[in-house]
PDB file of C-alpha atoms in Angstrom:
ATOM      1  CA  MET Z 257     117.142 138.659  91.333  1.00 47.00           C
ATOM      2  CA  MET Z 258     118.761 135.486  92.647  1.00 41.00           C
ATOM      3  CA  ASN Z 259     118.041 133.498  89.479  1.00 46.00           C
ATOM      4  CA  ARG Z 260     120.171 135.868  87.404  1.00 45.00           C
ATOM      5  CA  MET Z 261     123.127 135.167  89.652  1.00 39.00           C
ATOM      6  CA  PHE Z 262     122.570 131.419  89.527  1.00 37.00           C
ATOM      7  CA  GLN Z 263     122.458 131.349  85.730  1.00 41.00           C
ATOM      8  CA  THR Z 264     126.127 132.333  85.655  1.00 37.00           C
ATOM      9  CA  LEU Z 265     127.100 129.009  87.203  1.00 34.00           C
ATOM     10  CA  VAL Z 266     125.747 126.577  84.628  1.00 31.00           C
ATOM     11  CA  ALA Z 267     129.146 125.511  83.221  1.00 31.00           C
ATOM     12  CA  GLY Z 268     131.696 123.355  84.987  1.00 34.00           C
ATOM     13  CA  LEU Z 269     129.509 121.428  87.432  1.00 35.00           C
ATOM     14  CA  LEU Z 270     130.545 118.192  89.078  1.00 37.00           C
ATOM     15  CA  ILE Z 271     127.927 116.636  91.321  1.00 39.00           C
ATOM     16  CA  VAL Z 272     128.826 113.954  93.814  1.00 41.00           C
ATOM     17  CA  SER Z 273     126.002 112.177  95.551  1.00 43.00           C
ATOM     18  CA  PHE Z 274     125.933 109.230  97.867  1.00 38.00           C
ATOM     19  CA  THR Z 275     123.273 107.151  99.580  1.00 41.00           C
ATOM     20  CA  ALA Z 276     124.214 105.713 102.981  1.00 37.00           C
ATOM     21  CA  LEU Z 277     122.435 102.583 104.116  1.00 31.00           C
ATOM     22  CA  ALA Z 278     120.618 102.469 107.450  1.00 35.00           C
ATOM     23  CA  GLN Z 279     123.567 100.864 109.246  1.00 40.00           C
ATOM     24  CA  GLN Z 280     126.805 102.800 109.262  1.00 44.00           C
ATOM     25  CA  HIS Z 281     128.887  99.636 108.896  1.00 49.00           C
ATOM     26  CA  HIS Z 282     127.555  98.993 105.395  1.00 60.00           C
ATOM     27  CA  PRO Z 283     129.370 100.392 102.346  1.00 65.00           C
ATOM     28  CA  VAL Z 284     128.284 103.721 100.937  1.00 66.00           C
ATOM     29  CA  THR Z 285     127.089 103.816  97.333  1.00 67.00           C
ATOM     30  CA  LEU Z 286     128.428 106.982  95.738  1.00 68.00           C
ATOM     31  CA  THR Z 287     127.438 108.357  92.331  1.00 67.00           C
ATOM     32  CA  TRP Z 288     129.667 110.952  90.690  1.00 67.00           C
ATOM     33  CA  LYS Z 289     127.897 112.899  87.929  1.00 59.00           C
ATOM     34  CA  THR Z 290     129.433 115.353  85.514  1.00 54.00           C
ATOM     35  CA  ALA Z 291     127.859 117.218  82.623  1.00 51.00           C
ATOM     36  CA  THR Z 292     128.797 114.328  80.313  1.00 57.00           C
ATOM     37  CA  SER Z 293     129.157 111.218  82.494  1.00 61.00           C
ATOM     38  CA  GLU Z 294     128.046 109.350  85.604  1.00 70.00           C
ATOM     39  CA  HIS Z 295     130.122 106.933  87.683  1.00 71.00           C
ATOM     40  CA  ASN Z 296     129.206 104.802  90.693  1.00 76.00           C
ATOM     41  CA  TYR Z 297     131.592 103.978  93.541  1.00 75.00           C
ATOM     42  CA  THR Z 298     131.393 101.728  96.587  1.00 75.00           C
ATOM     43  CA  ILE Z 299     133.130 103.430  99.492  1.00 73.00           C
ATOM     44  CA  ASN Z 300     133.970 102.227 102.973  1.00 75.00           C
ATOM     45  CA  PRO Z 301     131.743 104.173 105.411  1.00 69.00           C
ATOM     46  CA  ASN Z 302     134.851 105.037 107.462  1.00 75.00           C
ATOM     47  CA  ALA Z 303     136.354 106.849 104.477  1.00 78.00           C
ATOM     48  CA  THR Z 304     136.370 110.617 104.606  1.00 78.00           C
ATOM     49  CA  LEU Z 305     135.575 113.221 102.027  1.00 75.00           C
ATOM     50  CA  GLY Z 306     139.297 113.976 101.843  1.00 79.00           C
ATOM     51  CA  ASP Z 307     140.106 110.328 101.105  1.00 81.00           C
ATOM     52  CA  PHE Z 308     137.724 110.332  98.176  1.00 80.00           C
ATOM     53  CA  LEU Z 309     138.861 113.676  96.763  1.00 79.00           C
ATOM     54  CA  ALA Z 310     142.529 112.714  97.081  1.00 80.00           C
ATOM     55  CA  GLN Z 311     141.871 109.703  94.852  1.00 83.00           C
ATOM     56  CA  GLN Z 312     139.701 111.463  92.292  1.00 81.00           C
ATOM     57  CA  VAL Z 313     141.070 115.004  91.981  1.00 80.00           C
ATOM     58  CA  ASN Z 314     144.373 115.326  90.146  1.00 81.00           C
ATOM     59  CA  ASP Z 315     144.521 119.118  90.141  1.00 78.00           C
ATOM     60  CA  PRO Z 316     142.812 120.830  93.120  1.00 77.00           C
ATOM     61  CA  THR Z 317     143.222 124.256  91.520  1.00 75.00           C
ATOM     62  CA  VAL Z 318     140.683 123.371  88.823  1.00 72.00           C
ATOM     63  CA  TYR Z 319     137.711 123.638  91.194  1.00 72.00           C
ATOM     64  CA  ASN Z 320     136.086 126.434  93.140  1.00 72.00           C
ATOM     65  CA  TRP Z 321     136.224 124.960  96.649  1.00 74.00           C
ATOM     66  CA  ALA Z 322     134.499 127.949  98.247  1.00 72.00           C
ATOM     67  CA  ALA Z 323     131.426 127.217  96.125  1.00 70.00           C
ATOM     68  CA  SER Z 324     131.402 123.483  96.891  1.00 75.00           C
ATOM     69  CA  ARG Z 325     128.524 121.875  98.720  1.00 74.00           C
ATOM     70  CA  LEU Z 326     127.754 118.553 100.373  1.00 73.00           C
ATOM     71  CA  VAL Z 327     123.965 118.547 100.154  1.00 74.00           C
ATOM     72  CA  SER Z 328     121.620 116.179 101.989  1.00 78.00           C
ATOM     73  CA  ASP Z 329     118.161 115.462 100.643  1.00 76.00           C
ATOM     74  CA  ASP Z 330     116.883 114.953 104.206  1.00 79.00           C
ATOM     75  CA  LEU Z 331     118.328 118.269 105.351  1.00 85.00           C
ATOM     76  CA  THR Z 332     116.899 120.003 102.291  1.00 87.00           C
ATOM     77  CA  ARG Z 333     113.438 118.751 103.245  1.00 89.00           C
ATOM     78  CA  GLN Z 334     113.973 120.176 106.750  1.00 92.00           C
ATOM     79  CA  VAL Z 335     115.030 123.506 105.260  1.00 95.00           C
ATOM     80  CA  GLU Z 336     111.967 123.507 103.007  1.00 97.00           C
ATOM     81  CA  ARG Z 337     109.700 122.882 106.004  1.00 96.00           C
ATOM     82  CA  GLU Z 338     111.202 125.934 107.696  1.00 97.00           C
ATOM     83  CA  ARG Z 339     110.758 127.977 104.534  1.00 98.00           C
ATOM     84  CA  THR Z 340     107.068 127.041 104.485  1.00 98.00           C
ATOM     85  CA  ALA Z 341     106.715 128.163 108.103  1.00 97.00           C
ATOM     86  CA  VAL Z 342     108.526 131.451 107.452  1.00 98.00           C
ATOM     87  CA  LEU Z 343     106.392 132.164 104.376  1.00 98.00           C
ATOM     88  CA  ALA Z 344     103.279 131.577 106.471  1.00 98.00           C
ATOM     89  CA  GLU Z 345     104.558 133.989 109.133  1.00 97.00           C
ATOM     90  CA  LEU Z 346     105.317 136.629 106.492  1.00 97.00           C
ATOM     91  CA  ASN Z 347     101.799 136.259 105.122  1.00 97.00           C
ATOM     92  CA  LEU Z 348     100.332 136.511 108.633  1.00 97.00           C
ATOM     93  CA  GLN Z 349     102.263 139.710 109.303  1.00 96.00           C
ATOM     94  CA  LYS Z 350     101.216 141.091 105.911  1.00 96.00           C
ATOM     95  CA  GLN Z 351      97.557 140.501 106.701  1.00 97.00           C
ATOM     96  CA  SER Z 352      98.006 142.129 110.102  1.00 96.00           C
ATOM     97  CA  ALA Z 353      99.616 145.171 108.478  1.00 96.00           C
ATOM     98  CA  LEU Z 354      96.757 145.447 105.984  1.00 97.00           C
ATOM     99  CA  SER Z 355      94.211 145.246 108.792  1.00 97.00           C
ATOM    100  CA  SER Z 356      96.022 148.092 110.559  1.00 95.00           C
ATOM    101  CA  GLY Z 357      96.070 150.253 107.453  1.00 96.00           C
ATOM    102  CA  GLU Z 358      99.852 149.858 106.981  1.00 95.00           C
ATOM    103  CA  SER Z 359      99.769 149.237 103.261  1.00 94.00           C
ATOM    104  CA  GLU Z 360     103.432 150.122 102.658  1.00 92.00           C
ATOM    105  CA  ARG Z 361     104.630 147.670 105.322  1.00 93.00           C
ATOM    106  CA  ALA Z 362     102.308 145.019 103.897  1.00 95.00           C
ATOM    107  CA  ALA Z 363     103.861 145.594 100.459  1.00 94.00           C
ATOM    108  CA  ALA Z 364     107.386 145.268 101.917  1.00 93.00           C
ATOM    109  CA  LEU Z 365     106.445 141.991 103.609  1.00 95.00           C
ATOM    110  CA  ASN Z 366     104.896 140.694 100.395  1.00 95.00           C
ATOM    111  CA  ASP Z 367     108.024 141.548  98.386  1.00 94.00           C
ATOM    112  CA  ILE Z 368     110.216 139.590 100.805  1.00 95.00           C
ATOM    113  CA  ARG Z 369     107.752 136.705 100.753  1.00 96.00           C
ATOM    114  CA  SER Z 370     107.742 136.521  96.945  1.00 95.00           C
ATOM    115  CA  TRP Z 371     111.539 136.637  96.752  1.00 93.00           C
ATOM    116  CA  LEU Z 372     111.993 133.994  99.469  1.00 96.00           C
ATOM    117  CA  ALA Z 373     109.420 131.679  97.854  1.00 97.00           C
ATOM    118  CA  ALA Z 374     111.395 131.671  94.593  1.00 95.00           C
ATOM    119  CA  LEU Z 375     114.848 131.244  96.182  1.00 93.00           C
ATOM    120  CA  PRO Z 376     116.543 127.889  95.334  1.00 90.00           C
ATOM    121  CA  LEU Z 377     117.620 126.179  98.569  1.00 92.00           C
ATOM    122  CA  ALA Z 378     119.906 123.187  99.222  1.00 84.00           C
ATOM    123  CA  GLY Z 379     120.348 121.882 102.769  1.00 85.00           C
ATOM    124  CA  SER Z 380     124.107 121.583 103.176  1.00 83.00           C
ATOM    125  CA  HIS Z 381     126.014 119.568 105.750  1.00 76.00           C
ATOM    126  CA  PHE Z 382     129.291 120.914 104.438  1.00 71.00           C
ATOM    127  CA  ILE Z 383     129.725 124.330 102.863  1.00 72.00           C
ATOM    128  CA  GLY Z 384     132.987 125.421 101.255  1.00 70.00           C
ATOM    129  CA  VAL Z 385     135.188 122.340 100.909  1.00 68.00           C
ATOM    130  CA  PRO Z 386     138.686 123.500 102.005  1.00 67.00           C
ATOM    131  CA  PHE Z 387     140.641 120.925  99.991  1.00 70.00           C
ATOM    132  CA  TYR Z 388     144.055 121.840 101.410  1.00 68.00           C
ATOM    133  CA  GLN Z 389     142.772 121.610 105.004  1.00 70.00           C
ATOM    134  CA  LEU Z 390     140.917 118.316 104.750  1.00 70.00           C
ATOM    135  CA  ARG Z 391     143.665 116.135 106.171  1.00 63.00           C
ATOM    136  CA  ALA Z 392     144.914 118.669 108.692  1.00 65.00           C
ATOM    137  CA  HIS Z 393     141.580 119.403 110.377  1.00 67.00           C
ATOM    138  CA  LYS Z 394     139.151 116.572 111.151  1.00 64.00           C
ATOM    139  CA  ASN Z 395     136.255 118.995 111.559  1.00 63.00           C
ATOM    140  CA  PHE Z 396     136.660 119.914 107.890  1.00 65.00           C
ATOM    141  CA  ASN Z 397     136.858 116.288 106.751  1.00 72.00           C
ATOM    142  CA  PRO Z 398     133.555 114.508 107.406  1.00 66.00           C
ATOM    143  CA  GLN Z 399     133.195 110.742 107.168  1.00 68.00           C
ATOM    144  CA  MET Z 400     131.014 109.520 104.316  1.00 65.00           C
ATOM    145  CA  GLN Z 401     128.419 107.943 106.599  1.00 59.00           C
ATOM    146  CA  LEU Z 402     125.111 109.738 106.868  1.00 51.00           C
ATOM    147  CA  PRO Z 403     122.497 106.994 107.477  1.00 47.00           C
ATOM    148  CA  LYS Z 404     119.264 107.149 105.511  1.00 48.00           C
ATOM    149  CA  GLN Z 405     120.357 110.310 103.766  1.00 48.00           C
ATOM    150  CA  ARG Z 406     121.228 111.159 100.181  1.00 48.00           C
ATOM    151  CA  THR Z 407     123.965 113.746 100.043  1.00 50.00           C
ATOM    152  CA  GLN Z 408     125.424 115.658  97.116  1.00 50.00           C
ATOM    153  CA  LEU Z 409     128.718 117.447  96.713  1.00 54.00           C
ATOM    154  CA  THR Z 410     128.906 119.969  93.880  1.00 56.00           C
ATOM    155  CA  LEU Z 411     132.202 121.310  92.544  1.00 58.00           C
ATOM    156  CA  VAL Z 412     132.378 124.306  90.191  1.00 51.00           C
ATOM    157  CA  SER Z 413     135.386 124.833  87.910  1.00 50.00           C
ATOM    158  CA  PRO Z 414     136.817 128.367  88.107  1.00 46.00           C
ATOM    159  CA  LYS Z 415     138.056 127.980  84.514  1.00 44.00           C
ATOM    160  CA  THR Z 416     134.510 128.133  83.180  1.00 46.00           C
ATOM    161  CA  GLN Z 417     132.509 129.946  85.857  1.00 53.00           C
ATOM    162  CA  HIS Z 418     131.619 133.622  85.780  1.00 59.00           C
ATOM    163  CA  VAL Z 419     132.139 135.867  88.791  1.00 69.00           C
ATOM    164  CA  ILE Z 420     129.455 135.198  91.417  1.00 79.00           C
ATOM    165  CA  LYS Z 421     128.313 138.694  92.273  1.00 87.00           C
ATOM    166  CA  ALA Z 422     127.121 139.621  95.754  1.00 91.00           C
ATOM    167  CA  GLU Z 423     123.473 140.571  96.181  1.00 94.00           C
ATOM    168  CA  VAL Z 424     121.506 142.939  98.413  1.00 96.00           C
ATOM    169  CA  VAL Z 425     118.001 141.661  99.196  1.00 95.00           C
ATOM    170  CA  GLY Z 426     115.212 142.077 101.739  1.00 95.00           C
ATOM    171  CA  ALA Z 427     113.569 145.364 102.716  1.00 95.00           C
ATOM    172  CA  VAL Z 428     114.997 147.310  99.766  1.00 94.00           C
ATOM    173  CA  ASN Z 429     113.359 149.121  96.872  1.00 87.00           C
ATOM    174  CA  SER Z 430     114.832 146.561  94.491  1.00 82.00           C
ATOM    175  CA  PRO Z 431     117.270 143.658  95.044  1.00 89.00           C
ATOM    176  CA  ILE Z 432     120.542 144.414  93.278  1.00 93.00           C
ATOM    177  CA  LEU Z 433     123.780 142.668  92.328  1.00 93.00           C
ATOM    178  CA  VAL Z 434     127.077 144.259  93.364  1.00 94.00           C
ATOM    179  CA  GLU Z 435     130.644 143.524  92.355  1.00 93.00           C
ATOM    180  CA  PRO Z 436     132.869 141.684  94.865  1.00 91.00           C
ATOM    181  CA  GLY Z 437     135.007 144.202  96.710  1.00 93.00           C
ATOM    182  CA  THR Z 438     132.192 146.748  97.068  1.00 95.00           C
ATOM    183  CA  ASP Z 439     132.043 148.112 100.625  1.00 92.00           C
ATOM    184  CA  LEU Z 440     128.912 147.499 102.677  1.00 91.00           C
ATOM    185  CA  VAL Z 441     127.842 151.156 102.879  1.00 91.00           C
ATOM    186  CA  THR Z 442     128.042 151.624  99.110  1.00 93.00           C
ATOM    187  CA  ALA Z 443     126.111 148.405  98.480  1.00 94.00           C
ATOM    188  CA  LEU Z 444     123.319 149.513 100.817  1.00 93.00           C
ATOM    189  CA  GLU Z 445     123.163 152.987  99.272  1.00 92.00           C
ATOM    190  CA  ARG Z 446     122.715 151.463  95.828  1.00 93.00           C
ATOM    191  CA  ALA Z 447     119.957 149.117  97.006  1.00 93.00           C
ATOM    192  CA  GLN Z 448     118.030 151.913  98.757  1.00 92.00           C
ATOM    193  CA  PRO Z 449     116.465 150.286 101.851  1.00 93.00           C
ATOM    194  CA  ASN Z 450     112.778 151.143 102.106  1.00 92.00           C
ATOM    195  CA  PRO Z 451     111.217 153.028 105.055  1.00 92.00           C
ATOM    196  CA  HIS Z 452     110.367 149.770 106.810  1.00 93.00           C
ATOM    197  CA  ALA Z 453     113.956 148.475 106.779  1.00 95.00           C
ATOM    198  CA  LEU Z 454     115.865 147.993 110.019  1.00 94.00           C
ATOM    199  CA  ASP Z 455     118.667 150.522 109.616  1.00 91.00           C
ATOM    200  CA  SER Z 456     120.880 149.668 112.588  1.00 94.00           C
ATOM    201  CA  ARG Z 457     122.247 146.296 111.406  1.00 96.00           C
ATOM    202  CA  VAL Z 458     122.086 144.028 108.381  1.00 97.00           C
ATOM    203  CA  TRP Z 459     122.696 140.311 107.939  1.00 97.00           C
ATOM    204  CA  LEU Z 460     125.673 139.264 105.810  1.00 96.00           C
ATOM    205  CA  ILE Z 461     125.520 135.631 104.662  1.00 95.00           C
ATOM    206  CA  LYS Z 462     128.851 134.356 103.396  1.00 91.00           C
ATOM    207  CA  GLN Z 463     129.378 131.747 100.712  1.00 83.00           C
ATOM    208  CA  ASN Z 464     130.878 129.359 103.323  1.00 83.00           C
ATOM    209  CA  GLY Z 465     127.739 129.458 105.500  1.00 88.00           C
ATOM    210  CA  THR Z 466     128.896 131.980 108.107  1.00 91.00           C
ATOM    211  CA  VAL Z 467     126.175 134.477 109.028  1.00 95.00           C
ATOM    212  CA  ILE Z 468     127.260 137.895 110.305  1.00 96.00           C
ATOM    213  CA  HIS Z 469     125.063 140.516 111.990  1.00 96.00           C
ATOM    214  CA  MET Z 470     126.803 143.680 110.797  1.00 96.00           C
ATOM    215  CA  PRO Z 471     126.523 147.241 112.196  1.00 95.00           C
ATOM    216  CA  ALA Z 472     125.101 149.438 109.444  1.00 92.00           C
ATOM    217  CA  ALA Z 473     124.412 152.837 111.053  1.00 90.00           C
ATOM    218  CA  VAL Z 474     126.641 155.823 111.756  1.00 87.00           C
ATOM    219  CA  TYR Z 475     126.146 155.563 115.521  1.00 92.00           C
ATOM    220  CA  ASN Z 476     127.204 151.891 115.774  1.00 92.00           C
ATOM    221  CA  GLN Z 477     129.899 151.698 113.090  1.00 86.00           C
ATOM    222  CA  ASN Z 478     132.582 151.148 115.733  1.00 90.00           C
ATOM    223  CA  GLN Z 479     130.729 148.281 117.386  1.00 94.00           C
ATOM    224  CA  ALA Z 480     131.646 144.644 116.840  1.00 96.00           C
ATOM    225  CA  ALA Z 481     129.680 142.477 114.476  1.00 97.00           C
ATOM    226  CA  VAL Z 482     128.297 139.133 115.658  1.00 96.00           C
ATOM    227  CA  CYS Z 483     129.396 136.025 113.753  1.00 96.00           C
ATOM    228  CA  TYR Z 484     127.420 132.771 113.608  1.00 94.00           C
ATOM    229  CA  ARG Z 485     129.798 130.281 112.037  1.00 90.00           C
ATOM    230  CA  HIS Z 486     128.506 127.282 110.126  1.00 86.00           C
ATOM    231  CA  GLU Z 487     129.078 123.929 111.838  1.00 81.00           C
ATOM    232  CA  THR Z 488     129.314 120.827 109.690  1.00 73.00           C
ATOM    233  CA  ALA Z 489     127.939 118.613 112.458  1.00 73.00           C
ATOM    234  CA  LEU Z 490     125.050 121.020 113.184  1.00 81.00           C
ATOM    235  CA  PRO Z 491     124.023 122.460 109.828  1.00 85.00           C
ATOM    236  CA  TRP Z 492     120.612 123.467 111.139  1.00 88.00           C
ATOM    237  CA  ILE Z 493     120.228 125.096 114.565  1.00 88.00           C
ATOM    238  CA  ASP Z 494     117.107 126.739 115.972  1.00 87.00           C
ATOM    239  CA  VAL Z 495     117.713 130.470 115.992  1.00 88.00           C
ATOM    240  CA  GLU Z 496     117.117 130.548 119.746  1.00 85.00           C
ATOM    241  CA  GLN Z 497     120.188 128.317 120.118  1.00 89.00           C
ATOM    242  CA  TRP Z 498     122.481 130.275 117.828  1.00 89.00           C
ATOM    243  CA  GLN Z 499     125.725 131.094 119.629  1.00 89.00           C
ATOM    244  CA  GLY Z 500     127.286 134.162 118.072  1.00 93.00           C
ATOM    245  CA  ILE Z 501     130.690 135.617 118.873  1.00 96.00           C
ATOM    246  CA  ASP Z 502     131.932 139.183 118.514  1.00 97.00           C
ATOM    247  CA  CYS Z 503     133.973 139.638 115.357  1.00 96.00           C
ATOM    248  CA  TRP Z 504     135.422 142.356 113.145  1.00 95.00           C
ATOM    249  CA  PRO Z 505     134.921 141.178 109.546  1.00 92.00           C
ATOM    250  CA  ASP Z 506     136.039 142.965 106.415  1.00 87.00           C
ATOM    251  CA  GLU Z 507     133.339 145.419 105.336  1.00 85.00           C
ATOM    252  CA  ALA Z 508     133.885 144.671 101.651  1.00 90.00           C
ATOM    253  CA  VAL Z 509     131.505 142.067 100.252  1.00 92.00           C
ATOM    254  CA  ASN Z 510     133.018 138.993  98.653  1.00 89.00           C
ATOM    255  CA  GLU Z 511     131.997 136.756  95.791  1.00 86.00           C
ATOM    256  CA  GLY Z 512     128.698 134.989  96.467  1.00 86.00           C
ATOM    257  CA  ASP Z 513     127.780 137.028  99.569  1.00 92.00           C
ATOM    258  CA  ILE Z 514     124.199 138.000 100.336  1.00 95.00           C
ATOM    259  CA  ILE Z 515     123.358 141.157 102.283  1.00 96.00           C
ATOM    260  CA  PHE Z 516     119.918 140.737 103.831  1.00 97.00           C
ATOM    261  CA  VAL Z 517     118.228 143.949 104.981  1.00 97.00           C
ATOM    262  CA  GLY Z 518     115.702 142.974 107.636  1.00 96.00           C
ATOM    263  CA  LEU Z 519     112.435 144.603 108.640  1.00 95.00           C
ATOM    264  CA  LYS Z 520     111.809 146.768 111.675  1.00 93.00           C
ATOM    265  CA  ASN Z 521     109.997 145.051 114.557  1.00 91.00           C
ATOM    266  CA  ALA Z 522     110.739 141.578 113.189  1.00 93.00           C
ATOM    267  CA  VAL Z 523     113.825 140.376 115.098  1.00 92.00           C
ATOM    268  CA  ASN Z 524     113.005 136.669 115.167  1.00 93.00           C
ATOM    269  CA  LEU Z 525     111.721 136.632 111.605  1.00 96.00           C
ATOM    270  CA  ASN Z 526     114.885 138.326 110.325  1.00 96.00           C
ATOM    271  CA  LYS Z 527     117.028 135.690 112.061  1.00 95.00           C
ATOM    272  CA  ARG Z 528     114.986 132.842 110.606  1.00 96.00           C
ATOM    273  CA  ILE Z 529     115.316 134.224 107.080  1.00 97.00           C
ATOM    274  CA  SER Z 530     119.071 134.675 107.592  1.00 96.00           C
ATOM    275  CA  GLN Z 531     119.444 131.022 108.565  1.00 95.00           C
ATOM    276  CA  LEU Z 532     117.525 129.961 105.462  1.00 96.00           C
ATOM    277  CA  LEU Z 533     119.954 132.007 103.372  1.00 95.00           C
ATOM    278  CA  LYS Z 534     122.819 129.859 104.672  1.00 92.00           C
ATOM    279  CA  HIS Z 535     121.338 127.104 102.552  1.00 92.00           C
ATOM    280  CA  ARG Z 536     120.660 128.962  99.335  1.00 89.00           C
ATOM    281  CA  ALA Z 537     121.849 127.036  96.298  1.00 81.00           C
ATOM    282  CA  ILE Z 538     124.823 128.953  94.946  1.00 67.00           C
ATOM    283  CA  PHE Z 539     125.173 126.491  92.077  1.00 53.00           C
ATOM    284  CA  GLN Z 540     122.646 125.921  89.364  1.00 43.00           C
TER     285      GLN Z 540
END
């Protein structure tokens, strides 16, 4: 289960949080917490994340930038509202399946509902801090001015962290953890999708927030995948407005990936769950 994966990330956390005042011209109060200390900073609202990190981080190689998050309390509340709506829809579909005598489908829906209800989520404006690209690419270097929001950045030290295994979840007999580098077909075979699983494509949610709709059947293995890349400025987009592009990603899963096996006859619901998984808390 997801909690087992999260428990491997207890050591080496650095949490950066800041509260921006209602007017962007006011200074930002930033609190930097570690496992043993807490420091407050007053930062010019025009300063960028890169400016702050350049002053505070002596050795960039100490931290796992791919696992870093800039988390907003306001965005997390929005994500939680969507989770509540998705859980209600799953329950509605479960009741419908029971009324139609489809007990196995009802059980599959209930399993997904229980797993999703327990999943730690953190609404992230910025996923995967690319330290070496911050100054070169403005899109990767957000200004520290998010009015009326409390935002947290979490850095995990690779010196103390364990490997973040990938996980296969959704319409499977049992969610499983797989080693990074495992190919998609092997991972799915080990998880054993149940009879109600959509077998043509699966959703691959990357640690940096990119969501990929991957071909998963023999007949479509030569087709392109569809990539929905995370946008810092638009961390939450209604699934109807998602703009995917054809892509040809590596079929080996990487550290921290989630493979979500969706249900048959649930296209919109599968997409909504996939977007929620962009915001799962990969630190704990």
